[in-house]
């Protein structure tokens, strides 16, 4: 076969990387290139340099070093038995591409992952080599996210953390049985063991920096993971439970959900219909409820329907509120922050504004309308000086009143 | 006593700002005016290029605050909002800020009242400016200009059209990011130049002053097109974060219409090519029999052959799985009737397993071959073909529900496990299956047919040992 050009390799290896959901470049240590030899800065907030028509942000150059793989995971387009075109970058090629893109302000940095070639250690060493050249030879101070391989030697994974802003290990599937079935070469215990090791490295490095100013940083943007939704039989309740355990046990920054989507050359063991994209969205919403709204995993599970899944037509917060109507209406002039955060339609910012404004005036419904996105959504669940939802909260058809209307139009579309 | 002594009643003041984004100048003038108690509606603020003629008769000399004037108070929240809001392109911004400052003097906590219209407006201005700055950080695209002068080296130039007066305020961001790179950002409101040591400002520029392209953009466009997943189109989400007004200066945006148009087609092709749409699982053996005859989901189904269904009791405790039908099986339409089948029968009888009590089937339902003259030569099925056919073997298993499955050969084992295993590693011990049954793996009888001499004897002995272990295990289970 003729030698592939960089353009051809990029096409194959970016295409192969697109099933990874994460592209975040936020939450790392602040750094810039003043006084250095190279380029690059991270100032806390992530930057999305472009958006693709799939609505996803393009922040990092997200590629695989190679899509050759000795593993045979059914949901993965790069599995050994798949018929896709294969390509392989050298570490230097990835470095050159990253710097050329960064100089033109296309990207915030690099997100590098790889298929397993030869063995796990060899692959991990190659990934680390890319980061080493960028950091040491080019004094690159942009964002680097490295995917680590659970089967690799912990010493090499540790090295990755010293160069990278973030490291991640994918748990892949929400249940162990799903993993055994769909990723026969992977082992749930090994994945969690590797995440545990990264967590202790993170804690240790943080501790060292408290005592020694120049102790090396270790993945200042922490670790994250990803789960594929809809490839096995796990319900939303299972997934939320798993995610909250992962947050607790491994101090993850983020759990990403990726709705299983049809991949070229898929294996026949997979369910062949894709789950609705909205399911992924509902899971992210529940993730937000747990991280910013003070919901416990048990609260989110209470919002699921009989089949253990979150309703698709309404968001999980509204679903919870409709199930626990006795908690409403909430008086916006008196209620605590925790109570206000439970009101469907009130976000963290709106609650902050209400708490600040009510020191100055007794809020009327019109005032609340100025502070929120949609007063119709909020109205059934609150009281103000001039408003009381006397019968609204108890109406049996409240759900249909509040659910987005577009669903109903589809009746006629068909 | 009061400031009124220094202010002519009814005077209309006009303040001309030297720059549209000059916060310090505004602050100094606003402070003086507030100390002199000049109400907001008596001041006109005019920025460069603004409509100053309307106020030609206004008083341009600033009033002098009295010695005993009270200091003007402003809290930190107000100052931070004002510094951003002043960059907005709304000509009313200076008056709004002065009105807020004026009202703050009597109500120092006013900024907390988020329901107040002025507070809301200034927060909106602040938000718009922050968004514009953020989009500038994101969407500026540098293009490389190679200089002939060796000393100067590479120079990166960008053309950008910000909505507000944010250029100067964002110089620091690009300086910190590209400290060791020579770059210029040209905009219709002015330009910035960094030479790795000092920043300088230049006059407003035009698009034609910036370079028209960069070879690297081909790679970037290829990346943009490849990272996009056509299976999930969310155009609204893209437009919300990357409105069309920015597209004209982004090399990748030209691809968007085609990517969207091609997406549905690409997904359909992906589904057709890879993930096959199977319908509901058939729930009877005769339904499977009918369906496999129509199955064309892999290339084997396209050959000139007939599907061969498994046979045996529907409640058999033992399921025997081979690789695929051979030439004779294909003609007769029954599994294991050719030479390998006869050998299997002999060994089963030897160890005491009744073939008629077992359900006998294959991992792949059609005969894969290559034509050589009149003969059809057997070909091993590929991993993907076996995986595709798992749908049928799993359907059969779901109906027969055997307690024990005996997979003969690597293809059969893959059909059961979904991964390739080595027979010598896994033979002789049960492998638990998800539904609680167990799998035993052994060699395929056709393997024995290809051997002779001591090697064949050795393999035949191993084969018998496996079959005997299966028989014993079956007796334990029943």
PDB file of C-alpha atoms in Angstrom, chain B residues 19 158-160 167-168 184-193 200-207 209-210:
ATOM      1  CA  UNK B  19     -12.028  56.532  22.875  1.00  0.00           C
ATOM      2  CA  UNK B 158      -5.878  37.308  11.736  1.00  0.00           C
ATOM      3  CA  UNK B 159      -8.899  39.265  10.515  1.00  0.00           C
ATOM      4  CA  UNK B 160     -11.761  39.480  13.016  1.00  0.00           C
ATOM      5  CA  UNK B 167     -10.060  44.572  20.961  1.00  0.00           C
ATOM      6  CA  UNK B 168      -7.831  46.440  23.391  1.00  0.00           C
ATOM      7  CA  UNK B 184      -1.354  40.741  14.382  1.00  0.00           C
ATOM      8  CA  UNK B 185      -5.093  40.930  14.819  1.00  0.00           C
ATOM      9  CA  UNK B 186      -6.793  43.257  12.326  1.00  0.00           C
ATOM     10  CA  UNK B 187     -10.336  44.521  12.913  1.00  0.00           C
ATOM     11  CA  UNK B 188     -12.551  47.255  11.477  1.00  0.00           C
ATOM     12  CA  UNK B 189     -12.149  49.141  14.775  1.00  0.00           C
ATOM     13  CA  UNK B 190      -8.369  48.977  15.031  1.00  0.00           C
ATOM     14  CA  UNK B 191      -5.497  46.534  15.057  1.00  0.00           C
ATOM     15  CA  UNK B 192      -3.006  44.943  17.447  1.00  0.00           C
ATOM     16  CA  UNK B 193       0.555  43.862  16.740  1.00  0.00           C
ATOM     17  CA  UNK B 200       1.521  48.136  19.492  1.00  0.00           C
ATOM     18  CA  UNK B 201      -1.787  49.457  18.225  1.00  0.00           C
ATOM     19  CA  UNK B 202      -2.602  50.305  14.647  1.00  0.00           C
ATOM     20  CA  UNK B 203      -5.425  51.962  12.723  1.00  0.00           C
ATOM     21  CA  UNK B 204      -8.647  50.230  11.636  1.00  0.00           C
ATOM     22  CA  UNK B 205      -8.026  47.680   8.921  1.00  0.00           C
ATOM     23  CA  UNK B 206      -9.877  46.050   6.058  1.00  0.00           C
ATOM     24  CA  UNK B 207     -10.360  42.416   5.260  1.00  0.00           C
ATOM     25  CA  UNK B 209      -5.199  43.703   4.513  1.00  0.00           C
ATOM     26  CA  UNK B 210      -5.197  40.165   5.920  1.00  0.00           C
TER      27      UNK B 210
END
